[in-house]
Coordinates of C-alpha atoms and ligand atoms in Angstrom, one line a residue:
M1227 CA 0.0 0.0 0.0
C1228 CA 1.1 3.6 -0.2
G1229 CA 4.2 4.7 1.7
I1230 CA 5.3 8.1 2.9
V1231 CA 8.8 9.5 3.7
A1232 CA 9.6 13.1 4.5
A1233 CA 12.6 14.9 5.9
T1234 CA 14.0 18.2 6.8
A1235 CA 17.7 18.2 7.4
Q1236 CA 21.0 20.1 7.0
R1237 CA 22.1 17.7 4.3
D1238 CA 20.4 17.0 0.9
V1239 CA 17.3 14.9 1.7
A1240 CA 16.7 13.3 -1.6
P1241 CA 19.0 10.3 -0.9
L1242 CA 17.3 9.8 2.5
L1243 CA 13.9 9.9 0.8
I1244 CA 14.8 7.4 -1.9
A1245 CA 16.4 5.0 0.6
G1246 CA 13.2 5.3 2.7
L1247 CA 11.0 4.6 -0.3
K1248 CA 13.1 1.5 -1.1
A1249 CA 12.6 0.3 2.4
L1250 CA 8.9 0.6 1.8
E1251 CA 8.8 -1.1 -1.5
Y1252 CA 7.7 -4.4 0.1
R1253 CA 4.3 -2.8 0.9
G1254 CA 3.3 -3.0 -2.8
Y1255 CA 2.9 0.1 -5.0
D1256 CA 2.6 1.1 -8.7
S1257 CA 4.2 4.6 -9.0
A1258 CA 6.7 6.7 -7.0
G1259 CA 7.6 10.3 -6.6
L1260 CA 9.5 12.9 -4.6
A1261 CA 9.6 16.7 -4.2
V1262 CA 12.4 18.7 -2.7
L1263 CA 12.5 22.4 -1.7
D1264 CA 15.7 24.2 -2.3
E1265 CA 15.7 27.8 -1.0
G1266 CA 12.1 28.2 -1.8
T1267 CA 12.2 26.4 -5.2
L1268 CA 10.2 23.2 -5.6
R1269 CA 11.5 20.3 -7.7
R1270 CA 9.3 17.3 -8.3
V1271 CA 10.1 13.9 -9.9
R1272 CA 7.5 11.2 -10.5
A1273 CA 7.4 7.9 -12.5
K1274 CA 5.0 5.1 -13.0
G1275 CA 6.5 1.7 -11.9
K1276 CA 9.3 1.0 -9.5
V1277 CA 11.2 3.4 -7.3
R1278 CA 14.4 2.7 -9.3
E1279 CA 12.7 4.2 -12.4
M1280 CA 11.9 7.4 -10.5
E1281 CA 15.4 7.3 -9.1
A1282 CA 16.9 7.1 -12.6
R1283 CA 15.0 10.3 -13.6
Y1284 CA 16.2 12.0 -10.4
D1285 CA 19.8 11.0 -11.0
A1286 CA 19.7 12.4 -14.5
D1287 CA 18.8 15.7 -13.0
P1288 CA 19.4 15.8 -9.3
A1289 CA 17.6 18.3 -7.0
P1290 CA 19.6 19.3 -3.9
G1291 CA 17.6 20.7 -1.0
G1292 CA 17.1 20.2 2.7
T1293 CA 13.3 19.7 2.9
G1294 CA 11.4 17.1 0.9
I1295 CA 8.5 14.6 0.8
A1296 CA 8.3 11.3 -1.1
H1297 CA 5.7 8.6 -1.8
T1298 CA 5.0 5.2 -3.2
R1299 CA 1.4 5.0 -4.5
W1300 CA -0.9 2.0 -4.7
A1301 CA -3.7 3.2 -7.0
T1302 CA -7.2 3.6 -5.6
H1303 CA -8.7 6.7 -7.3
G1304 CA -7.2 6.9 -10.8
A1305 CA -5.0 4.5 -12.8
P1306 CA -1.3 4.0 -12.0
S1307 CA 0.3 6.8 -14.0
E1308 CA 2.8 9.6 -13.7
H1309 CA 0.1 12.3 -13.5
N1310 CA -1.7 10.4 -10.6
A1311 CA 1.6 9.7 -8.8
H1312 CA 2.3 11.8 -5.6
P1313 CA 3.4 14.4 -4.6
H1314 CA 0.6 16.6 -5.8
V1315 CA 1.2 20.3 -6.3
A1316 CA -1.4 23.1 -6.0
G1317 CA 0.0 26.6 -6.0
S1318 CA 2.5 26.9 -3.2
V1319 CA 1.6 23.5 -1.7
C1320 CA 3.0 20.0 -2.3
L1321 CA 1.5 17.0 -0.6
V1322 CA 1.7 13.2 -0.3
H1323 CA -1.2 11.1 1.0
N1324 CA -2.0 7.6 2.2
G1325 CA -5.6 6.6 2.7
I1326 CA -8.9 7.5 1.0
I1327 CA -10.7 10.8 1.3
E1328 CA -14.4 9.8 1.1
N1329 CA -15.9 13.3 0.6
Y1330 CA -13.4 14.2 -2.1
A1331 CA -16.0 14.4 -4.9
P1332 CA -18.1 17.3 -3.5
L1333 CA -14.8 19.1 -2.3
R1334 CA -13.4 18.7 -5.8
E1335 CA -16.6 20.2 -7.4
Q1336 CA -16.5 23.1 -5.0
L1337 CA -12.8 23.8 -5.7
K1338 CA -13.4 23.6 -9.4
A1339 CA -16.3 26.1 -9.1
R1340 CA -13.8 28.4 -7.4
G1341 CA -11.5 28.2 -10.4
R1342 CA -9.1 25.5 -9.2
V1343 CA -7.6 23.3 -12.0
F1344 CA -6.9 19.6 -11.2
T1345 CA -4.1 17.7 -12.8
S1346 CA -4.8 14.2 -11.5
D1347 CA -7.7 11.9 -11.0
T1348 CA -6.9 11.3 -7.3
D1349 CA -8.9 12.0 -4.2
S1350 CA -5.6 13.3 -2.6
E1351 CA -5.3 16.4 -4.8
V1352 CA -8.2 18.2 -3.2
M1353 CA -6.2 18.5 0.0
A1354 CA -3.3 20.3 -1.7
H1355 CA -5.8 22.8 -3.2
L1356 CA -7.6 23.3 0.1
I1357 CA -4.4 23.9 2.0
D1358 CA -3.1 26.3 -0.7
E1359 CA -6.3 28.3 -0.7
R1360 CA -5.9 28.8 3.0
I1361 CA -2.3 29.8 2.8
G1362 CA -3.5 32.3 0.2
Q1363 CA -5.9 33.7 2.8
G1364 CA -3.0 34.3 5.2
M1365 CA -2.8 31.1 7.3
D1366 CA 0.5 29.5 7.9
L1367 CA 1.1 25.9 6.7
R1368 CA 0.2 24.2 10.0
E1369 CA -3.0 26.3 10.5
A1370 CA -4.0 25.6 6.9
V1371 CA -3.4 21.8 7.3
I1372 CA -5.4 21.7 10.5
A1373 CA -8.3 23.7 9.0
T1374 CA -8.3 21.4 6.0
V1375 CA -8.2 18.0 7.7
R1376 CA -11.1 19.1 9.9
E1377 CA -13.1 19.2 6.7
L1378 CA -12.2 15.7 5.6
E1379 CA -14.1 12.4 5.9
G1380 CA -12.1 9.2 5.5
A1381 CA -8.6 8.1 6.3
Y1382 CA -5.3 9.9 5.8
A1383 CA -1.7 10.2 6.7
I1384 CA -0.2 13.2 4.9
A1385 CA 3.0 15.1 4.6
V1386 CA 2.9 18.6 3.3
I1387 CA 5.5 21.2 2.3
S1388 CA 5.1 24.7 0.9
D1389 CA 7.5 27.1 -0.8
K1390 CA 6.2 29.7 1.5
H1391 CA 7.6 27.8 4.5
P1392 CA 10.7 26.0 3.1
D1393 CA 12.2 24.9 6.4
R1394 CA 9.4 22.6 7.6
V1395 CA 7.1 19.7 6.9
V1396 CA 3.6 19.3 8.4
G1397 CA 2.1 15.9 8.8
A1398 CA -1.3 14.7 10.0
R1399 CA -2.9 11.3 10.5
R1400 CA -6.4 9.8 11.0
G1401 CA -6.8 6.0 10.4
C1402 CA -3.4 5.6 8.7
P1403 CA -0.1 5.3 10.5
L1404 CA 2.4 8.1 10.6
L1405 CA 5.5 8.5 12.8
V1406 CA 8.3 11.0 13.4
G1407 CA 11.9 10.0 13.2
V1408 CA 14.1 12.0 15.6
G1409 CA 17.6 12.4 14.2
I1410 CA 20.5 14.6 15.2
G1411 CA 19.8 18.0 13.7
E1412 CA 17.1 16.5 11.5
H1413 CA 13.6 15.2 11.6
L1414 CA 11.7 12.8 9.4
L1415 CA 8.2 11.5 8.9
G1416 CA 7.3 8.0 7.7
S1417 CA 4.3 5.8 7.3
D1418 CA 6.3 2.9 8.7
A1419 CA 9.3 2.6 11.0
Q1420 CA 11.2 0.8 8.2
A1421 CA 11.3 3.9 6.1
L1422 CA 13.2 5.7 8.9
I1423 CA 15.4 3.1 10.6
Q1424 CA 18.3 3.7 8.3
V1425 CA 18.5 7.2 9.7
T1426 CA 17.4 6.9 13.3
N1427 CA 15.9 4.4 15.7
R1428 CA 14.3 7.2 17.8
M1429 CA 10.6 7.3 16.9
M1430 CA 7.6 9.2 18.0
Y1431 CA 4.2 7.5 17.2
L1432 CA 1.4 9.9 16.3
E1433 CA -2.1 9.3 17.6
E1434 CA -5.4 9.6 15.9
D1435 CA -6.1 13.2 14.7
D1436 CA -2.6 14.4 15.5
V1437 CA -0.9 17.1 13.4
V1438 CA 2.8 17.4 13.6
E1439 CA 5.2 20.2 12.4
I1440 CA 8.9 19.2 12.0
T1441 CA 11.9 21.4 11.4
R1442 CA 15.5 20.5 11.6
S1443 CA 15.6 21.2 15.4
S1444 CA 12.0 20.4 16.5
A1445 CA 9.0 18.1 16.2
Q1446 CA 5.9 19.5 17.8
V1447 CA 2.6 17.7 17.8
Y1448 CA -0.8 19.5 17.9
T1449 CA -4.4 18.5 18.4
L1450 CA -7.0 19.5 15.8
D1451 CA -7.8 22.5 18.1
G1452 CA -4.3 23.7 17.5
K1453 CA -3.1 23.0 21.0
P1454 CA 0.4 21.6 21.5
V1455 CA 0.6 18.0 23.0
E1456 CA 3.5 15.8 24.0
R1457 CA 4.1 12.4 22.5
E1458 CA 6.8 10.1 23.8
V1459 CA 9.9 9.3 21.8
H1460 CA 10.6 5.5 21.8
D1461 CA 13.8 3.6 20.8
S1462 CA 12.6 1.2 18.0
E1463 CA 14.0 -2.3 18.2
L1464 CA 14.0 -2.6 14.5
T1465 CA 17.4 -2.9 12.8
S1466 CA 18.1 -2.1 9.2
D1467 CA 19.9 -5.5 8.8
A1468 CA 16.8 -7.3 9.8
V1469 CA 15.4 -6.3 6.4
E1470 CA 18.4 -7.5 4.3
R1471 CA 17.7 -10.3 1.9
G1472 CA 21.1 -12.0 2.4
E1473 CA 21.9 -15.1 0.3
Y1474 CA 18.3 -15.7 -0.7
R1475 CA 16.8 -15.0 -4.0
H1476 CA 13.7 -13.4 -2.6
Y1477 CA 12.5 -12.2 0.7
M1478 CA 9.7 -14.7 0.6
Q1479 CA 12.2 -17.6 0.4
K1480 CA 14.3 -16.1 3.2
E1481 CA 11.1 -15.7 5.4
I1482 CA 10.0 -19.3 4.7
F1483 CA 13.4 -20.5 5.9
E1484 CA 13.4 -18.2 8.9
Q1485 CA 10.3 -20.0 10.3
P1486 CA 12.1 -22.4 12.7
R1487 CA 13.8 -19.5 14.4
A1488 CA 10.7 -17.2 14.3
V1489 CA 8.5 -19.9 15.9
T1490 CA 11.2 -20.6 18.5
E1491 CA 11.3 -16.9 19.4
T1492 CA 7.6 -16.7 19.6
L1493 CA 7.5 -19.5 22.1
E1494 CA 10.5 -18.4 24.1
G1495 CA 9.8 -17.3 27.6
R1496 CA 6.2 -18.3 27.1
L1497 CA 6.2 -22.1 27.1
G1498 CA 8.0 -23.9 29.9
V1499 CA 8.4 -27.6 30.7
H1500 CA 5.3 -27.5 32.8
G1501 CA 3.1 -25.6 30.4
V1502 CA 2.3 -22.0 29.3
L1503 CA 4.0 -19.5 31.6
P1504 CA 1.9 -16.9 33.5
N1505 CA 0.9 -13.5 32.2
I1506 CA 2.2 -14.0 28.7
F1507 CA -0.9 -12.1 27.3
G1508 CA -0.3 -9.0 29.5
L1509 CA -1.6 -7.6 32.7
G1510 CA -5.1 -8.7 33.7
A1511 CA -5.0 -11.6 31.2
E1512 CA -5.5 -14.4 33.8
E1513 CA -8.7 -12.8 35.0
M1514 CA -10.1 -12.0 31.6
L1515 CA -9.3 -15.4 30.1
S1516 CA -10.8 -17.2 33.1
K1517 CA -14.1 -15.4 32.6
T1518 CA -14.1 -16.0 28.8
R1519 CA -17.1 -18.1 27.6
Q1520 CA -16.9 -17.4 23.8
V1521 CA -14.2 -16.2 21.5
H1522 CA -14.7 -14.1 18.4
I1523 CA -11.7 -14.0 16.1
V1524 CA -11.5 -11.3 13.4
A1525 CA -8.7 -10.9 10.8
C1526 CA -8.0 -10.6 7.1
G1527 CA -6.1 -12.7 4.5
T1528 CA -3.5 -15.1 5.9
S1529 CA -4.2 -13.9 9.4
Y1530 CA -7.8 -15.0 8.9
H1531 CA -6.6 -18.5 8.0
A1532 CA -4.6 -18.6 11.3
G1533 CA -7.8 -17.8 13.1
L1534 CA -9.7 -20.6 11.4
V1535 CA -7.1 -23.1 12.6
A1536 CA -7.4 -21.7 16.1
K1537 CA -11.1 -22.3 16.1
Y1538 CA -10.5 -26.1 15.9
W1539 CA -7.8 -25.9 18.7
I1540 CA -9.7 -23.7 21.1
E1541 CA -13.0 -25.6 20.7
Q1542 CA -11.2 -28.9 21.2
L1543 CA -9.0 -28.0 24.2
A1544 CA -11.1 -25.4 26.0
R1545 CA -14.6 -26.6 24.9
I1546 CA -15.9 -23.0 24.3
P1547 CA -17.5 -21.8 21.1
V1548 CA -15.3 -19.8 18.7
S1549 CA -16.4 -17.9 15.6
V1550 CA -14.0 -16.6 13.0
E1551 CA -14.8 -13.9 10.5
V1552 CA -13.1 -11.6 8.0
A1553 CA -12.8 -8.1 9.4
S1554 CA -14.5 -6.3 6.5
E1555 CA -17.7 -8.4 7.1
Y1556 CA -17.6 -8.3 10.8
R1557 CA -17.3 -4.5 11.1
Y1558 CA -20.5 -3.8 9.2
R1559 CA -22.6 -6.6 10.7
E1560 CA -24.8 -6.4 13.7
A1561 CA -23.0 -9.2 15.4
V1562 CA -24.6 -10.8 18.4
V1563 CA -22.1 -10.8 21.3
P1564 CA -23.0 -13.2 24.0
P1565 CA -21.9 -12.3 27.6
D1566 CA -18.3 -12.9 28.5
S1567 CA -17.0 -12.9 24.9
L1568 CA -13.4 -12.3 24.1
F1569 CA -12.5 -10.5 20.9
V1570 CA -9.3 -11.6 19.2
A1571 CA -7.8 -9.6 16.4
I1572 CA -5.0 -11.2 14.4
S1573 CA -2.8 -9.1 12.2
Q1574 CA 0.8 -9.3 11.0
S1575 CA 1.1 -5.5 10.5
G1576 CA -1.3 -4.3 13.1
E1577 CA -2.4 -1.6 10.6
T1578 CA -4.9 -3.4 8.4
A1579 CA -7.8 -0.9 8.1
D1580 CA -10.7 -3.4 8.4
T1581 CA -9.1 -5.2 11.3
L1582 CA -8.5 -2.0 13.2
A1583 CA -12.1 -0.8 12.5
A1584 CA -13.4 -4.1 13.8
L1585 CA -11.4 -3.7 16.9
R1586 CA -12.7 -0.2 17.4
E1587 CA -16.3 -1.5 16.9
T1588 CA -15.9 -3.8 19.9
K1589 CA -16.0 -0.8 22.2
R1590 CA -19.8 -0.4 21.6
R1591 CA -20.5 -4.1 21.3
G1592 CA -19.9 -5.1 24.9
Y1593 CA -17.0 -7.5 24.9
L1594 CA -15.3 -8.8 28.0
G1595 CA -12.1 -7.5 26.4
T1596 CA -9.9 -7.6 23.4
L1597 CA -6.7 -9.5 22.6
G1598 CA -4.4 -8.5 19.7
I1599 CA -2.0 -11.0 18.2
C1600 CA 0.4 -9.0 16.1
N1601 CA 3.9 -8.9 14.7
V1602 CA 4.7 -5.1 14.9
P1603 CA 5.2 -3.9 18.4
E1604 CA 4.5 -0.2 17.7
S1605 CA 1.4 -0.8 15.6
S1606 CA -2.1 0.7 16.2
L1607 CA -3.5 -2.8 17.0
V1608 CA -1.0 -3.3 19.8
R1609 CA -1.6 0.1 21.2
E1610 CA -5.4 -0.3 21.2
A1611 CA -6.0 -3.9 22.3
D1612 CA -6.4 -4.7 26.0
L1613 CA -4.3 -7.8 25.9
K1614 CA -1.5 -8.6 23.4
L1615 CA 0.8 -11.3 22.2
M1616 CA 3.6 -10.3 19.9
T1617 CA 4.5 -12.9 17.4
R1618 CA 8.2 -12.0 17.1
A1619 CA 8.6 -13.1 13.5
G1620 CA 10.8 -10.1 12.7
P1621 CA 10.0 -7.8 9.8
E1622 CA 8.1 -9.7 7.0
I1623 CA 8.9 -8.1 3.7
G1624 CA 7.4 -10.5 1.1
V1625 CA 3.8 -9.5 0.4
A1626 CA 2.7 -13.1 0.7
S1627 CA 2.8 -13.8 4.4
T1628 CA 4.7 -16.9 5.5
K1629 CA 6.5 -16.6 8.8
A1630 CA 3.8 -14.3 10.2
F1631 CA 1.3 -17.2 9.7
T1632 CA 3.3 -19.9 11.5
T1633 CA 4.2 -17.6 14.4
Q1634 CA 0.5 -16.6 14.6
L1635 CA -0.3 -20.3 14.8
A1636 CA 2.3 -20.7 17.6
G1637 CA 0.7 -17.7 19.5
L1638 CA -2.8 -19.1 19.0
A1639 CA -1.7 -22.5 20.2
L1640 CA -0.6 -20.9 23.4
L1641 CA -4.0 -19.2 23.7
A1642 CA -5.8 -22.5 23.1
L1643 CA -3.7 -24.2 25.7
E1644 CA -4.1 -21.4 28.3
L1645 CA -7.9 -21.4 27.8
G1646 CA -7.9 -25.2 28.0
R1647 CA -6.0 -25.2 31.2
Q1648 CA -8.4 -22.7 32.7
R1649 CA -11.4 -24.7 31.6
G1650 CA -10.4 -28.0 33.1
L1651 CA -8.5 -29.7 30.3
D1652 CA -7.0 -32.8 31.8
E1653 CA -3.4 -32.5 32.8
A1654 CA -2.0 -35.3 30.7
T1655 CA -3.5 -33.9 27.4
Y1656 CA -2.4 -30.4 28.4
L1657 CA 1.2 -31.5 29.0
K1658 CA 1.2 -33.6 25.8
R1659 CA 0.0 -30.7 23.7
C1660 CA 2.5 -28.3 25.3
Q1661 CA 5.4 -30.7 24.5
E1662 CA 4.2 -31.1 21.0
L1663 CA 4.1 -27.3 20.6
Y1664 CA 7.6 -27.1 22.0
T1665 CA 8.9 -29.4 19.2
L1666 CA 7.2 -27.3 16.4
P1667 CA 10.4 -25.5 15.2
R1668 CA 12.2 -28.9 14.8
F1669 CA 9.4 -30.3 12.6
I1670 CA 9.2 -27.1 10.5
E1671 CA 13.0 -27.5 10.0
Q1672 CA 12.4 -31.0 8.8
A1673 CA 9.6 -30.0 6.4
L1674 CA 11.9 -27.4 4.9
T1675 CA 14.2 -30.2 3.7
L1676 CA 11.5 -31.2 1.2
E1677 CA 12.5 -28.2 -1.0
P1678 CA 14.4 -30.2 -3.7
Q1679 CA 11.4 -32.5 -4.2
I1680 CA 9.1 -29.5 -4.3
I1681 CA 11.2 -27.7 -6.9
E1682 CA 10.7 -30.8 -9.1
L1683 CA 7.0 -30.8 -8.4
A1684 CA 6.7 -27.1 -9.2
A1685 CA 7.6 -27.8 -12.8
Q1686 CA 4.3 -29.6 -13.2
F1687 CA 2.4 -26.5 -12.3
V1688 CA 4.1 -23.9 -14.4
S1689 CA 1.6 -24.1 -17.3
R1690 CA -1.5 -24.8 -15.2
Q1691 CA -4.4 -22.3 -15.1
H1692 CA -6.1 -23.7 -12.1
A1693 CA -5.5 -25.8 -8.9
L1694 CA -7.8 -27.2 -6.3
F1695 CA -6.6 -27.7 -2.7
L1696 CA -8.3 -30.1 -0.3
G1697 CA -8.1 -30.6 3.4
R1698 CA -10.3 -31.7 6.3
G1699 CA -10.7 -30.5 9.9
E1700 CA -7.9 -28.1 10.9
H1701 CA -6.1 -28.9 7.7
Y1702 CA -8.9 -27.3 5.7
P1703 CA -7.6 -23.8 6.7
V1704 CA -4.1 -25.0 5.7
A1705 CA -5.5 -25.9 2.3
L1706 CA -7.0 -22.4 2.1
E1707 CA -3.7 -20.9 3.0
G1708 CA -1.9 -23.0 0.4
S1709 CA -4.3 -21.9 -2.3
L1710 CA -4.0 -18.3 -1.3
K1711 CA -0.2 -18.5 -1.5
L1712 CA -0.3 -20.0 -5.0
K1713 CA -2.8 -17.5 -6.4
E1714 CA -1.1 -14.5 -4.8
I1715 CA 2.3 -15.0 -6.3
S1716 CA 2.0 -17.3 -9.3
Y1717 CA -1.4 -15.8 -10.5
I1718 CA -2.7 -19.4 -11.0
H1719 CA -6.4 -19.5 -10.1
A1720 CA -6.6 -21.7 -6.9
E1721 CA -9.4 -22.6 -4.6
A1722 CA -9.6 -24.6 -1.5
Y1723 CA -12.4 -26.9 -0.3
P1724 CA -13.0 -29.0 2.7
A1725 CA -12.6 -32.4 1.1
G1726 CA -16.1 -33.5 2.2
E1727 CA -17.6 -30.7 0.0
L1728 CA -15.9 -32.0 -3.2
K1729 CA -19.1 -33.7 -4.4
H1730 CA -21.1 -30.6 -3.8
G1731 CA -19.6 -28.7 -6.7
P1732 CA -15.9 -28.6 -7.3
L1733 CA -15.8 -32.2 -8.6
A1734 CA -17.4 -30.8 -11.8
L1735 CA -14.2 -29.0 -12.5
V1736 CA -11.9 -32.1 -12.1
D1737 CA -10.4 -33.5 -15.3
E1738 CA -6.8 -34.2 -16.4
N1739 CA -6.1 -30.4 -16.5
M1740 CA -7.0 -29.9 -12.9
P1741 CA -4.3 -30.6 -10.3
V1742 CA -5.7 -31.4 -6.9
I1743 CA -3.4 -30.9 -3.9
A1744 CA -4.5 -32.7 -0.8
V1745 CA -3.2 -32.2 2.7
A1746 CA -3.4 -35.7 4.2
P1747 CA -2.1 -36.1 7.8
N1748 CA -2.5 -39.3 9.6
G1749 CA -5.5 -38.7 11.7
P1750 CA -9.1 -39.7 12.3
L1751 CA -10.2 -38.1 9.0
L1752 CA -7.6 -39.8 6.8
E1753 CA -9.9 -42.6 5.6
K1754 CA -12.6 -40.2 4.7
L1755 CA -10.1 -38.0 2.8
K1756 CA -8.8 -41.1 0.9
S1757 CA -12.4 -41.7 -0.3
N1758 CA -12.6 -38.1 -1.5
L1759 CA -9.3 -38.5 -3.3
Q1760 CA -10.6 -41.7 -5.0
E1761 CA -13.3 -39.5 -6.4
V1762 CA -10.7 -37.3 -8.0
R1763 CA -8.7 -40.2 -9.4
A1764 CA -11.7 -41.7 -10.9
R1765 CA -12.2 -38.5 -12.9
G1766 CA -8.6 -38.4 -14.2
G1767 CA -7.5 -35.5 -12.0
T1768 CA -3.8 -35.2 -11.2
L1769 CA -3.3 -35.7 -7.5
V1770 CA -0.5 -34.3 -5.4
V1771 CA -0.7 -35.6 -1.8
F1772 CA 1.1 -34.2 1.1
A1773 CA 1.0 -37.1 3.6
D1774 CA 2.8 -37.7 6.8
H1775 CA 5.1 -40.7 7.2
A1776 CA 2.5 -42.5 9.4
A1777 CA -0.3 -42.2 6.9
V1778 CA -1.0 -45.4 5.2
M1779 CA -2.0 -44.6 1.6
D1780 CA -3.5 -47.2 -0.8
E1781 CA -1.4 -48.6 -3.5
N1782 CA -3.3 -46.5 -6.1
F1783 CA -2.0 -43.4 -4.4
E1784 CA 1.6 -44.2 -5.0
Q1785 CA 0.9 -43.6 -8.7
D1786 CA 0.1 -40.1 -7.8
T1787 CA 2.7 -37.7 -6.5
T1788 CA 3.0 -38.3 -2.8
L1789 CA 5.3 -36.2 -0.6
R1790 CA 5.9 -37.5 2.9
L1791 CA 6.8 -35.4 5.9
D1792 CA 6.6 -35.8 9.7
S1793 CA 3.8 -33.8 11.1
G1794 CA 5.1 -33.9 14.7
G1795 CA 1.6 -34.8 16.1
D1796 CA -2.1 -33.9 15.6
F1797 CA -1.8 -30.6 17.4
I1798 CA 1.0 -28.9 15.5
S1799 CA 0.4 -30.6 12.2
P1800 CA -1.4 -27.7 10.6
A1801 CA 1.7 -25.5 11.0
V1802 CA 4.0 -28.2 9.7
F1803 CA 1.9 -29.0 6.6
T1804 CA 1.8 -25.3 5.8
I1805 CA 5.6 -25.4 4.9
P1806 CA 5.5 -27.5 1.8
L1807 CA 2.5 -25.5 0.5
Q1808 CA 4.5 -22.3 0.9
L1809 CA 7.5 -23.8 -0.9
L1810 CA 5.3 -25.1 -3.7
A1811 CA 3.7 -21.6 -4.3
Y1812 CA 7.2 -20.0 -4.1
H1813 CA 8.8 -22.3 -6.6
V1814 CA 5.9 -22.2 -9.0
A1815 CA 6.1 -18.4 -9.0
V1816 CA 9.8 -18.4 -9.5
L1817 CA 9.4 -20.7 -12.5
R1818 CA 6.7 -18.5 -13.9
G1819 CA 8.9 -15.5 -13.5
T1820 CA 6.5 -13.4 -11.5
D1821 CA 7.4 -10.6 -9.1
V1822 CA 7.4 -12.9 -6.1
D1823 CA 8.0 -10.4 -3.3
Q1824 CA 5.7 -7.7 -4.8
P1825 CA 3.0 -9.5 -6.7
R1826 CA 0.9 -7.4 -9.0
N1827 CA -2.0 -5.4 -7.5
L1828 CA -1.4 -6.6 -4.0
A1829 CA -0.1 -4.7 -0.9
K1830 CA 1.6 -5.9 2.2
S1831 CA -0.3 -3.8 4.6
V1832 CA -3.8 -2.8 3.5
T1833 CA -4.3 0.5 5.3
V1834 CA -7.4 1.5 3.3
E1835 CA -10.8 -0.1 3.4
Ligands
G6P257 C1 -2.7 -8.2 2.9 C2 -1.4 -9.0 2.8 C3 -1.6 -10.4 3.3 C4 -2.1 -10.3 4.8 C5 -3.4 -9.4 4.8 C6 -3.7 -9.1 6.3 O1 -3.6 -8.7 2.0 O2 -1.0 -9.1 1.4 O3 -0.4 -11.1 3.3 O4 -2.4 -11.6 5.2 O5 -3.2 -8.2 4.2 O6 -2.7 -8.4 6.8 P1 -2.4 -8.3 8.4 O7 -1.2 -7.4 8.4 O8 -3.6 -7.7 9.0 O9 -2.1 -9.7 8.9

């Protein structure tokens, strides 16, 4: 999604802005631009496509200057093109924007009626005009920004400069993240800590409706009433080398292989020899979880799939009902909230607009409390949830989520065990499950050794148009996640079904052109799954079966492609079976030559509705 970097410094800021934009590339975007003020003269460079295309234009005609703003745009209003790329200029004002201005259409009409000429199709440009009008009426830049954002409906993070005030940048946020980087003799703004970490680890997180004015020597936050307020400066734990790709060809491959360590770190200090350690979900968790009688899990994308696995786990171990829903549906539905319900929001980024809106909705819906399971410590979700569990996966750069998913599963397994313990799960089962969870990193490590076989298998998929994934029980969400990975990065149409539903529709699609990928752990549902797979074979479908070593498959199945792995036990098996599906999607995409880390049209962090 869109990214913002801005800076005011004693040195030339363009290199800082370009480095910041490169650090934000992982978020997904389709054009880039920057603008620099040099002693009151504004220079702007924009290009459709990658930051390096914009950088090449900049290098051909560099613009020195100590104050500037920059942006990567993920198109919402208006096609990806140079004229729609940010920054937008109106008179003396130059602006970058993340988010969506919902009332832009009437504002645009009013501005046109007042003689304003628009040069883009974006919703963002109205803000530049409104601010410029106010500066023309005698307001200074900050006053003009405050007066303008008060008129807006929707979500925004903005950074604004003006040739009338060449030594400062004004930023504002509502619904989209924005933070200040505090350097030595310089200040920056960024939509994400990764944009700033190469310059400073001292960060100030802005709150809803904050407006900030930065100069080289100061960063002052204001409310929408224009009153100064203080915001704390934190030392971010992010390091710039945590986002290096190292020896791997893509971030996604690196992140797949980081999973044993990421899961180990997520469990560290939380799971001991005698079970889940106390207070791992934060202050007051013991009391809240002991009162919990229902759980509502809300998330988007891959995080939603993690929630679906957790439903099986929590219902089995804690015997309390769990519902799981995508956030964009939940937030607009009149959900019935039974007494003593716990709301769980799962999000890698902690900034997904729908998930945050759902979390905010809980305030009026009468929940017992909220728990955020998240990977980004400074995110809005972590700041707003009552209880939290950080997944400690480290920065995830590949748009297709991998290590965030398995670490979410590790966190949710801890939650299921803790709820189970409080609701009378027998000691022997509890300890067995805890021990299984403890071994998860080792089984993930083993599953990764399948890579050479999966590379061979991937060749069979390169020219396919469709694929069907099947699973049962808690492996149905694993099939969903496998199909999502394949479609996201290889652009092959993929669907997942609970295998028992095969006869109710998808079987009509099965012929020799339809590969069917089945997740077949050895468990109570294996025999039923085998019958479903017979139905596929009988129709000439190509079967690829991921089975564990213990699963006894019929002779017939050995004619299909069967890859064996050790699931490590019923409980952790969904996390382990995820690994070969991630590898399959990755290698198919590599063979198809797609942009694996930044697949077309997708964004890492979806900060608009
Ligand atoms: C986007 C990303 C997905 C991610 C989803 C939810 O669609 O491309 O990888 O699963 O958002 O993001 P979140 O940060 O809330 O987990």
